[in-house]
Amino acid sequence: MNSIYAVVRQQLIEAGVATPESFVGCTLEEINSIESHFSVRLPKAYRDFLLEMGRDAGDFLVGMDYTFPLMLGFRDSAEDWLRESGSVFKLPTNAYVFFSDPGGAFSFFYCDGEQDPPVTVFIETELEPRRLFEHFSDWVRGVAEDQIAIRREREKFKKRTDP
């Protein structure tokens, strides 16, 4: 297991975002099927992430999605958003959309041989994509930190409002 994802996993468990049992990774066969479906070689950092939590990780990113097999439709949805938004940006064939936010955003990286590629985000209201993180592993850490902070704020609020 990649140490970055082991640390993230432990942080999510300690914060109550997930339980040890809630982590369900993809199988190698599933990862290979993703690569075959999109005719790409996925970066190692992303493959490691999928092995750890590609199917589920408790309440991690609830309301948004990154999971298998739903990810197989993200590119089509992203292309629809691009058309509907009026953006002139087109996803290159080696762009892999790994995250979808139903609020009108998606994140992707390029499958170009980079083992921990930069993450780019497209937000419907911005019309042009922008780099969000220098590495996919940074995206995972950043999103996990955000999820943990949200959980802690909810717990504080609950304590203030409970009788």
XYZ file of C-alpha atoms in Angstrom:
163
model
C 0.000 0.000 0.000
C 1.288 3.448 -0.886
C 2.275 5.294 2.307
C 0.485 8.510 1.219
C -2.817 6.686 1.021
C -2.133 4.769 4.241
C -1.724 8.124 6.006
C -4.874 9.556 4.403
C -6.783 6.408 5.289
C -5.708 6.676 8.938
C -6.613 10.375 9.075
C -10.088 9.714 7.671
C -10.644 6.923 10.182
C -9.437 8.994 13.137
C -11.697 11.889 12.102
C -14.719 9.595 11.823
C -15.114 10.188 8.086
C -14.640 6.471 7.437
C -14.202 3.180 9.258
C -11.572 0.587 8.449
C -14.302 -1.635 6.991
C -15.623 1.118 4.716
C -12.491 1.183 2.551
C -13.066 -0.870 -0.562
C -10.492 -0.753 -3.295
C -10.707 -1.737 -6.915
C -9.266 -5.004 -8.087
C -6.428 -5.083 -10.603
C -8.914 -6.457 -13.122
C -11.179 -3.437 -12.593
C -8.259 -1.039 -12.970
C -7.221 -2.809 -16.160
C -10.798 -2.526 -17.431
C -10.699 1.262 -16.857
C -7.482 1.502 -18.847
C -8.949 -0.621 -21.606
C -12.207 1.371 -21.664
C -10.357 4.675 -22.158
C -7.297 3.317 -24.003
C -4.902 4.909 -21.489
C -2.277 3.835 -18.971
C -3.308 5.287 -15.613
C -0.611 6.927 -13.479
C 0.814 4.931 -10.582
C -0.432 7.432 -7.988
C -3.991 7.016 -9.243
C -3.726 3.238 -9.553
C -2.543 3.088 -5.919
C -5.478 5.291 -4.886
C -7.924 2.991 -6.697
C -6.458 -0.069 -4.993
C -7.020 1.564 -1.597
C -10.384 3.311 -1.967
C -11.563 3.146 -5.562
C -14.984 1.735 -4.703
C -15.688 3.272 -1.295
C -14.201 5.126 1.644
C -17.075 5.794 4.022
C -18.260 9.404 3.973
C -15.240 10.588 1.987
C -16.556 12.871 -0.784
C -20.208 12.059 -0.110
C -22.361 13.966 -2.584
C -19.572 14.026 -5.153
C -18.083 11.067 -6.888
C -14.829 9.413 -7.771
C -15.777 5.743 -7.486
C -15.719 2.739 -9.765
C -17.750 1.999 -11.863
C -19.424 5.439 -11.949
C -16.152 7.005 -13.146
C -16.632 5.261 -16.466
C -19.280 7.870 -17.334
C -17.438 10.956 -16.083
C -15.786 11.812 -19.385
C -19.101 11.813 -21.260
C -20.647 14.028 -18.567
C -17.633 16.341 -18.652
C -17.891 16.708 -22.420
C -21.598 17.528 -22.028
C -20.775 20.212 -19.428
C -18.157 21.710 -21.713
C -20.626 21.953 -24.601
C -23.448 23.313 -22.443
C -21.225 25.914 -20.775
C -20.075 27.332 -24.102
C -16.424 26.654 -23.296
C -14.087 26.309 -26.254
C -11.931 23.884 -24.241
C -12.001 20.297 -25.482
C -10.737 17.344 -23.468
C -7.730 15.783 -25.203
C -7.918 12.025 -25.731
C -5.340 11.410 -22.976
C -7.307 13.448 -20.382
C -8.833 11.183 -17.749
C -11.748 12.592 -15.738
C -11.488 11.016 -12.289
C -13.793 13.213 -10.199
C -17.236 14.635 -10.719
C -19.074 17.217 -8.636
C -22.762 17.412 -9.588
C -22.561 21.119 -8.762
C -20.907 21.726 -12.133
C -17.246 20.816 -11.816
C -14.949 17.977 -12.734
C -11.279 17.209 -12.239
C -8.909 15.433 -14.589
C -5.292 14.653 -15.273
C -3.409 13.711 -18.392
C -2.287 10.118 -18.909
C 1.047 11.049 -20.412
C 3.488 8.881 -18.493
C 3.685 11.114 -15.426
C 3.392 8.865 -12.358
C 1.844 11.528 -10.077
C 0.363 14.011 -12.555
C -0.964 17.517 -12.009
C -4.715 17.816 -11.413
C -6.773 20.235 -13.477
C -10.284 21.381 -12.594
C -13.044 22.657 -14.831
C -15.760 24.687 -13.137
C -18.768 25.450 -15.297
C -18.806 29.148 -14.434
C -15.127 29.664 -15.303
C -15.226 28.397 -18.921
C -11.535 27.452 -18.895
C -9.843 24.718 -16.861
C -7.158 25.597 -14.351
C -4.479 23.635 -12.540
C -5.642 22.810 -9.044
C -2.792 20.693 -7.641
C 0.711 19.892 -8.840
C 0.208 16.192 -8.146
C -2.695 13.772 -7.853
C -1.436 12.714 -4.408
C -1.643 16.388 -3.335
C -5.271 16.425 -4.485
C -6.039 13.371 -2.335
C -4.363 14.927 0.718
C -6.069 18.274 0.150
C -9.534 16.802 -0.335
C -9.082 14.577 2.733
C -8.057 17.601 4.816
C -11.151 19.455 3.604
C -13.412 16.498 4.428
C -11.894 16.210 7.902
C -12.332 19.952 8.537
C -15.972 19.771 7.434
C -16.570 16.797 9.751
C -15.022 18.659 12.696
C -17.122 21.767 12.026
C -20.282 19.654 11.919
C -19.348 18.016 15.203
C -18.747 21.438 16.830
C -22.084 22.694 15.542
C -23.858 19.578 16.762
C -22.361 19.976 20.242
C -23.513 23.619 20.371
C -27.051 22.768 19.282
C -27.609 19.539 21.241
C -29.676 20.021 24.408
